[in-house]
Every structure is written in C-alpha cells, then in structure tokens.
Amino acid sequence: MGLEDAKTEIDHAFTRDDLKGASFENAFGGATSFLRRKYTKDLSLADIAITGVPFDQAVTNRPGTRLGPRAIREASALQPYDPPYGWPFDVLSEFAIIDYGDMAFDYGNVAAFPETLKAHIGTILAADVPTVTLGGDHYVTYPILKAYAEKYGPISLLQFDAHSDSWPDDEESRIDHGTFVYKAIKQGIVDPATSVQVGIRTTNEDTLGVTTIDAREVHRIGPEATVAKIKEVLGDNPAYLTFDIDALDPAYAPGTGTPVWGGLTSAQAAAILRDLAGINIVGGDIVEVSPPFDTTGATAIAGAHVATEILCLLGWKMRGGA
C-alpha cells in the first residue's frame, strides 16, 4: 500500500474491513474518525477504543472544548500514513484500534452527565478494552476515573496540566473542571502518593500529597530527568494519563480555555510522552482543546499527537514492552 491507494481509498472510517493497518486516503477528504480507524460499537475484536466526550459546561474562561473531539479527529487525518515516529513498533498495524464514537447525552440535563459518562466508559472497560478519550473540559476525567477505579481499585494519576485542579470542593454535585482531582483523592479513587502532576504553573498551596513537577522544573532538568522522576513515583501501579492541552505553552496550543504562559513546548511533551514507555498505563485522555480560539489548528494537531502517544503507550504495555 502507498499514497497511490488514495485514488481508490475513501471513508475508511466506514469501509475498511481490517481494524489494523495504515490508511492512505486523502487527508483532506473522507470521514474523519480518529486516525481513520473504523467507527464501530462492536468491542469484541477491539484492543483499544477511542471515544469522544464533547462536553464543556465547566469552563473557567473560554468555552468551545465540546468541539475538541471533532477537531482532534480532523487533525489526526495527517497521521495514519506511517507508524508513529520514534516508536520501535507500529501500534496501528499491531493492534485493533476502533473509534467508538462520541458519548451521547442530554445537554439539557447536566446533572445526569457524570453517571452517563461513567457508564459509557464502564461499558468499554467491561469488555477488557482500554480507552483513549477525546474531551471535552477537564471535568470529564472525573467520571472516567470512577469507572477505572471500579475495575482497578485506587489508581495512580499522571496529569499534564497548567493547573492542579485540586482546589477544595466537598460538594459532590458540583460539576467543576477545577476540583476533580480534589474529589478523586478525597473519595479514594486516586492514590496521591503514587500520582504526579507535570507542567503546573498556577498557585495551589495544598498538593494533597501529589508529586508536582512544575513547568519551571521541567525546563530546568529536561525531559529525561522528568521521565525518571515520574517513573519513580508511579512505580508499577496502574496509572491513568490525563493531558490537559494547556500543559503546553500558549505559543504551541493557543486554542484552550485557560492558557497560561511559561508552559511546556511541544518538543518537550513529545519527548516525555515517548520516554514514558514502560509505565503501567491503563487508559488516558486529551482534554480542553478549544478550536474556536485557534484558527491555525495547531492545538488540535497537538491534541491528535498526544492521543496517538497514549495509544502507543498502551500498545507498548500490551505487547510486553519489547
């Protein structure tokens, strides 16, 4: 197969027979599933499931992350021609990856959203298929963590973010992207002693026991030392990786609801994610891509690459790290 196949290949999201392999349809055309994976609700043959959660009720500043999953899928059309760069295996060829589509919910019944999302993820996990979720504001990670904790028990959280999202909030009914970590720790869903936050650059004096590698430290010690510190804290505990796109500096990802200067570069993030190979990752998400605030599409492109790296981390674990 090669680029010459673009003459006949189209809409692989619906027409492909095999769940594995590259896709060579024209990047500017066709149905935009993530990495041209097949849209299907059949989990029986899937190794990993991509799913979207277009939700942005709880935003601090700029709305629009409900459009993130669609933009990330569109941006990913540039990627499925070749194996992900820098990995010694091709996750697209070795594993059956499906696009499970977006979660359906009643936008007029916000109170029902958390349980709807938890059940959505729980259905996929019940089939022993890990998820990579495209958000959505960062609140979506909270119901997802609940579903994962039901399967694995208290898990380690690896969070890339400008904000800790652990400000005090003891009202469970509040749907707030800035307090989900606090709630997850207080409820015993996340083990703070084996959790890490990377890229933080906003003030929160109480870390709740989570190890913080702030953006300044990443710049000072570099990606390799950052990865070594992350791996030391995580150990071999089941870990969920959540990547808020505002972990990146606004120069690299302006399309987010809460941009903060001094963040990670895309090169730093790429190196760190690649070198995390070997962690006991059980799932992950990319959140807070807000396309209306980035007409260049750079933020969605970054989001698509982050999601692909999470896929590779899952694949590396599933193939035994060799």
Short mmCIF file of C-alpha atoms in Angstrom, two decimals:
data_model
loop_
_atom_site.label_atom_id
_atom_site.label_comp_id
_atom_site.label_asym_id
_atom_site.label_seq_id
_atom_site.Cartn_x
_atom_site.Cartn_y
_atom_site.Cartn_z
CA MET A 1 0.00 0.00 0.00
CA GLY A 2 1.09 3.59 -0.51
CA LEU A 3 -0.07 7.01 -1.45
CA GLU A 4 -1.19 5.67 -4.83
CA ASP A 5 -4.00 3.95 -2.95
CA ALA A 6 -5.52 7.37 -2.27
CA LYS A 7 -7.01 7.05 -5.76
CA THR A 8 -9.38 4.36 -4.55
CA GLU A 9 -9.48 4.55 -0.74
CA ILE A 10 -12.12 6.72 0.84
CA ASP A 11 -14.14 6.79 4.06
CA HIS A 12 -12.04 4.16 5.83
CA ALA A 13 -13.96 5.07 8.97
CA PHE A 14 -16.78 3.00 7.48
CA THR A 15 -15.36 0.98 4.60
CA ARG A 16 -12.22 -0.64 5.97
CA ASP A 17 -12.53 -4.39 6.57
CA ASP A 18 -9.50 -4.81 8.83
CA LEU A 19 -9.23 -3.00 12.16
CA LYS A 20 -5.45 -2.86 11.76
CA GLY A 21 -3.13 -1.07 9.38
CA ALA A 22 -2.33 2.32 7.90
CA SER A 23 -4.72 4.43 5.86
CA PHE A 24 -3.82 6.26 2.67
CA GLU A 25 -6.97 8.14 1.78
CA ASN A 26 -6.55 11.82 1.06
CA ALA A 27 -6.07 13.77 4.30
CA PHE A 28 -8.43 16.50 3.09
CA GLY A 29 -11.34 14.16 2.33
CA GLY A 30 -13.36 11.33 3.75
CA ALA A 31 -14.98 10.61 7.09
CA THR A 32 -12.78 11.88 9.90
CA SER A 33 -12.60 9.16 12.50
CA PHE A 34 -9.52 9.25 14.73
CA LEU A 35 -6.55 8.07 12.67
CA ARG A 36 -9.07 6.73 10.12
CA ARG A 37 -9.94 3.89 12.49
CA LYS A 38 -13.24 2.16 11.89
CA TYR A 39 -16.32 3.57 13.60
CA THR A 40 -17.96 0.69 15.42
CA LYS A 41 -19.73 -0.16 18.67
CA ASP A 42 -18.55 -3.77 18.42
CA LEU A 43 -15.92 -4.20 21.13
CA SER A 44 -15.47 -7.93 20.61
CA LEU A 45 -12.47 -7.60 18.29
CA ALA A 46 -11.04 -4.36 19.66
CA ASP A 47 -7.76 -3.99 21.55
CA ILE A 48 -8.16 -0.25 22.27
CA ALA A 49 -11.14 2.09 21.88
CA ILE A 50 -11.08 5.79 21.06
CA THR A 51 -14.11 7.71 22.28
CA GLY A 52 -15.14 11.35 22.33
CA VAL A 53 -16.85 13.33 25.09
CA PRO A 54 -17.99 16.69 23.66
CA PHE A 55 -18.74 18.40 26.97
CA ASP A 56 -17.70 21.85 28.22
CA GLN A 57 -20.13 23.02 30.85
CA ALA A 58 -17.48 23.73 33.47
CA VAL A 59 -15.07 26.21 31.94
CA THR A 60 -13.18 29.00 33.70
CA ASN A 61 -12.80 31.29 30.72
CA ARG A 62 -13.23 30.39 27.07
CA PRO A 63 -15.84 27.77 26.05
CA GLY A 64 -15.61 25.57 22.99
CA THR A 65 -13.97 22.34 24.15
CA ARG A 66 -17.15 20.47 23.23
CA LEU A 67 -15.81 20.87 19.70
CA GLY A 68 -12.46 19.34 20.68
CA PRO A 69 -13.17 15.70 19.73
CA ARG A 70 -14.28 16.69 16.24
CA ALA A 71 -11.22 18.91 15.70
CA ILE A 72 -8.80 16.28 17.02
CA ARG A 73 -10.23 13.66 14.71
CA GLU A 74 -9.91 16.01 11.74
CA ALA A 75 -6.32 16.90 12.64
CA SER A 76 -5.42 13.22 13.01
CA ALA A 77 -6.06 12.68 9.29
CA LEU A 78 -2.47 13.82 8.71
CA GLN A 79 -1.03 10.96 10.74
CA PRO A 80 -2.19 7.47 9.67
CA TYR A 81 0.13 7.08 6.66
CA ASP A 82 3.16 5.99 8.69
CA PRO A 83 3.97 4.36 12.03
CA PRO A 84 4.12 6.92 14.88
CA TYR A 85 7.60 8.41 14.79
CA GLY A 86 10.20 7.26 17.30
CA TRP A 87 8.49 4.06 18.42
CA PRO A 88 10.06 0.67 17.61
CA PHE A 89 6.67 -0.75 16.64
CA ASP A 90 3.60 0.31 14.70
CA VAL A 91 0.61 0.49 17.03
CA LEU A 92 -1.77 0.89 14.07
CA SER A 93 -0.64 -2.34 12.45
CA GLU A 94 -0.25 -4.48 15.55
CA PHE A 95 -3.43 -3.61 17.41
CA ALA A 96 -7.11 -3.45 16.56
CA ILE A 97 -8.00 0.15 17.38
CA ILE A 98 -11.55 1.32 16.90
CA ASP A 99 -13.26 4.69 17.06
CA TYR A 100 -16.18 4.02 19.38
CA GLY A 101 -17.64 7.41 18.52
CA ASP A 102 -18.85 10.14 20.86
CA MET A 103 -20.84 9.61 24.01
CA ALA A 104 -24.50 10.55 23.69
CA PHE A 105 -26.00 12.65 26.48
CA ASP A 106 -28.77 15.15 27.09
CA TYR A 107 -27.16 18.59 27.04
CA GLY A 108 -30.23 19.92 28.88
CA ASN A 109 -29.76 17.54 31.80
CA VAL A 110 -26.27 18.39 33.01
CA ALA A 111 -26.83 16.71 36.37
CA ALA A 112 -27.16 13.34 34.64
CA PHE A 113 -23.91 13.73 32.72
CA PRO A 114 -21.44 12.27 35.27
CA GLU A 115 -23.22 8.94 35.63
CA THR A 116 -23.83 8.78 31.88
CA LEU A 117 -20.12 9.14 31.22
CA LYS A 118 -19.12 6.69 33.94
CA ALA A 119 -21.47 4.10 32.44
CA HIS A 120 -20.18 4.83 28.92
CA ILE A 121 -16.57 4.15 29.92
CA GLY A 122 -17.62 1.25 32.15
CA THR A 123 -19.24 -0.49 29.19
CA ILE A 124 -15.96 -0.37 27.26
CA LEU A 125 -13.86 -1.48 30.24
CA ALA A 126 -16.23 -4.39 30.89
CA ALA A 127 -15.10 -5.76 27.53
CA ASP A 128 -11.48 -5.52 28.76
CA VAL A 129 -10.76 -2.75 26.26
CA PRO A 130 -8.83 0.33 27.48
CA THR A 131 -9.95 3.78 26.39
CA VAL A 132 -8.33 6.87 24.97
CA THR A 133 -10.84 9.68 25.41
CA LEU A 134 -11.02 12.91 23.42
CA GLY A 135 -12.52 15.74 25.52
CA GLY A 136 -14.20 17.95 26.48
CA ASP A 137 -13.29 20.05 29.51
CA HIS A 138 -11.23 18.50 32.25
CA TYR A 139 -14.20 17.55 34.40
CA VAL A 140 -14.72 14.57 32.08
CA THR A 141 -11.71 12.86 33.63
CA TYR A 142 -13.51 12.55 36.98
CA PRO A 143 -16.31 10.15 35.92
CA ILE A 144 -13.76 8.30 33.79
CA LEU A 145 -11.54 7.82 36.84
CA LYS A 146 -14.52 6.47 38.75
CA ALA A 147 -15.08 3.84 36.08
CA TYR A 148 -11.40 2.88 36.07
CA ALA A 149 -11.26 2.69 39.87
CA GLU A 150 -14.15 0.25 39.86
CA LYS A 151 -12.06 -2.04 37.66
CA TYR A 152 -8.58 -1.48 39.11
CA GLY A 153 -9.11 -0.02 42.58
CA PRO A 154 -7.36 3.24 43.56
CA ILE A 155 -5.12 4.21 40.66
CA SER A 156 -2.18 6.50 40.05
CA LEU A 157 -2.89 9.71 38.16
CA LEU A 158 -0.35 11.15 35.75
CA GLN A 159 -1.62 14.62 34.92
CA PHE A 160 -0.09 17.05 32.44
CA ASP A 161 -1.60 20.44 33.14
CA ALA A 162 -1.07 24.12 33.90
CA HIS A 163 -3.43 23.76 36.87
CA SER A 164 -3.60 21.26 39.70
CA ASP A 165 -7.43 21.04 39.54
CA SER A 166 -7.33 20.17 43.24
CA TRP A 167 -8.95 23.22 44.79
CA PRO A 168 -11.21 22.28 47.74
CA ASP A 169 -14.75 21.29 46.80
CA ASP A 170 -16.72 18.95 49.03
CA GLU A 171 -19.99 19.28 47.14
CA GLU A 172 -20.18 16.17 45.01
CA SER A 173 -22.99 17.51 42.84
CA ARG A 174 -20.86 20.39 41.53
CA ILE A 175 -19.59 19.77 38.02
CA ASP A 176 -16.31 21.68 38.01
CA HIS A 177 -13.17 21.01 35.98
CA GLY A 178 -11.03 22.76 38.60
CA THR A 179 -11.82 20.45 41.50
CA PHE A 180 -12.00 16.95 40.04
CA VAL A 181 -8.57 15.93 41.42
CA TYR A 182 -9.54 17.05 44.91
CA LYS A 183 -12.71 14.96 44.77
CA ALA A 184 -10.97 11.94 43.26
CA ILE A 185 -8.37 11.93 46.04
CA LYS A 186 -10.85 12.57 48.85
CA GLN A 187 -13.02 9.70 47.61
CA GLY A 188 -10.11 7.28 47.40
CA ILE A 189 -10.31 6.96 43.63
CA VAL A 190 -6.77 8.29 43.10
CA ASP A 191 -3.75 7.40 45.23
CA PRO A 192 -1.91 10.71 45.74
CA ALA A 193 1.29 9.07 46.98
CA THR A 194 1.82 7.46 43.57
CA SER A 195 0.47 10.32 41.43
CA VAL A 196 2.30 13.06 39.54
CA GLN A 197 1.33 16.42 38.05
CA VAL A 198 3.58 17.82 35.32
CA GLY A 199 3.72 21.35 33.93
CA ILE A 200 1.89 23.10 36.78
CA ARG A 201 2.27 26.87 36.85
CA THR A 202 -0.62 28.21 38.91
CA THR A 203 -0.68 28.56 42.70
CA ASN A 204 -2.27 25.92 44.89
CA GLU A 205 -0.56 25.53 48.24
CA ASP A 206 -2.07 22.16 49.15
CA THR A 207 -0.94 19.44 46.73
CA LEU A 208 -2.85 16.77 48.69
CA GLY A 209 0.27 14.60 48.62
CA VAL A 210 0.63 14.54 44.83
CA THR A 211 4.17 14.97 43.49
CA THR A 212 4.42 18.16 41.44
CA ILE A 213 6.94 18.71 38.65
CA ASP A 214 6.11 22.25 37.68
CA ALA A 215 6.87 23.76 34.29
CA ARG A 216 9.92 25.60 35.57
CA GLU A 217 11.42 22.35 36.84
CA VAL A 218 10.76 20.61 33.52
CA HIS A 219 12.58 23.43 31.73
CA ARG A 220 15.47 23.18 34.21
CA ILE A 221 16.00 19.41 34.38
CA GLY A 222 14.82 18.44 30.88
CA PRO A 223 12.61 15.61 29.59
CA GLU A 224 14.87 12.67 30.55
CA ALA A 225 15.11 13.62 34.22
CA THR A 226 11.41 14.47 34.25
CA VAL A 227 10.54 11.00 32.99
CA ALA A 228 12.84 9.36 35.54
CA LYS A 229 11.11 11.23 38.36
CA ILE A 230 7.65 10.32 37.02
CA LYS A 231 8.51 6.63 36.76
CA GLU A 232 9.95 6.60 40.27
CA VAL A 233 6.71 7.96 41.73
CA LEU A 234 4.34 5.85 39.63
CA GLY A 235 6.19 2.62 40.20
CA ASP A 236 4.27 -0.30 38.70
CA ASN A 237 0.89 0.93 39.88
CA PRO A 238 -1.99 1.05 37.37
CA ALA A 239 -1.79 4.60 36.01
CA TYR A 240 -4.25 6.78 34.16
CA LEU A 241 -2.74 9.54 31.99
CA THR A 242 -4.67 12.76 31.52
CA PHE A 243 -3.26 15.52 29.32
CA ASP A 244 -4.81 18.97 29.51
CA ILE A 245 -3.65 20.73 26.36
CA ASP A 246 -2.90 23.84 28.42
CA ALA A 247 0.08 21.94 29.79
CA LEU A 248 1.64 23.31 26.61
CA ASP A 249 2.60 26.96 26.43
CA PRO A 250 0.02 29.09 24.55
CA ALA A 251 2.62 29.58 21.82
CA TYR A 252 2.14 25.88 20.96
CA ALA A 253 -1.53 25.46 21.89
CA PRO A 254 -3.49 28.74 21.91
CA GLY A 255 -6.84 27.01 21.49
CA THR A 256 -7.62 26.21 25.10
CA GLY A 257 -9.98 27.61 27.70
CA THR A 258 -7.31 28.55 30.23
CA PRO A 259 -4.00 29.50 28.60
CA VAL A 260 -1.05 30.17 30.94
CA TRP A 261 2.39 31.31 29.79
CA GLY A 262 5.63 29.52 30.63
CA GLY A 263 4.39 26.05 29.74
CA LEU A 264 5.91 23.01 28.09
CA THR A 265 6.98 23.12 24.48
CA SER A 266 5.53 20.57 22.09
CA ALA A 267 9.04 19.11 21.74
CA GLN A 268 9.31 18.59 25.49
CA ALA A 269 5.89 16.97 25.66
CA ALA A 270 6.68 14.68 22.72
CA ALA A 271 9.94 13.53 24.31
CA ILE A 272 8.38 12.96 27.72
CA LEU A 273 5.42 11.00 26.40
CA ARG A 274 7.62 8.82 24.20
CA ASP A 275 10.04 8.05 27.04
CA LEU A 276 7.25 7.07 29.42
CA ALA A 277 7.20 3.71 27.65
CA GLY A 278 7.08 1.01 30.30
CA ILE A 279 4.68 2.59 32.76
CA ASN A 280 1.68 0.50 33.74
CA ILE A 281 -0.78 2.67 31.84
CA VAL A 282 -4.41 1.54 31.83
CA GLY A 283 -6.01 4.41 29.89
CA GLY A 284 -5.81 8.09 29.10
CA ASP A 285 -7.37 11.23 27.72
CA ILE A 286 -6.60 14.52 25.99
CA VAL A 287 -8.82 17.40 27.07
CA GLU A 288 -9.55 21.13 26.72
CA VAL A 289 -8.81 21.56 23.02
CA SER A 290 -10.97 24.58 22.11
CA PRO A 291 -10.90 25.02 18.30
CA PRO A 292 -12.71 28.40 18.16
CA PHE A 293 -9.66 30.04 19.73
CA ASP A 294 -7.10 28.65 17.30
CA THR A 295 -7.83 29.22 13.64
CA THR A 296 -4.48 27.64 12.70
CA GLY A 297 -5.48 24.21 14.02
CA ALA A 298 -2.18 23.86 15.89
CA THR A 299 -3.89 22.99 19.16
CA ALA A 300 -5.93 20.21 17.58
CA ILE A 301 -2.81 18.90 15.87
CA ALA A 302 -1.05 18.76 19.24
CA GLY A 303 -4.07 17.02 20.72
CA ALA A 304 -4.07 14.42 17.97
CA HIS A 305 -0.41 13.66 18.57
CA VAL A 306 -0.93 13.39 22.34
CA ALA A 307 -3.75 10.89 21.79
CA THR A 308 -1.53 8.89 19.43
CA GLU A 309 1.25 8.77 22.02
CA ILE A 310 -1.22 7.47 24.60
CA LEU A 311 -2.20 4.76 22.10
CA CYS A 312 1.45 3.86 21.72
CA LEU A 313 1.99 3.72 25.48
CA LEU A 314 -0.95 1.35 25.78
CA GLY A 315 0.29 -0.73 22.85
CA TRP A 316 3.81 -0.92 24.27
CA LYS A 317 2.41 -2.25 27.54
CA MET A 318 0.12 -4.74 25.79
CA ARG A 319 2.98 -6.17 23.72
CA GLY A 320 5.09 -6.63 26.85
CA GLY A 321 7.42 -3.68 26.28
CA ALA A 322 9.50 -5.29 23.57
#
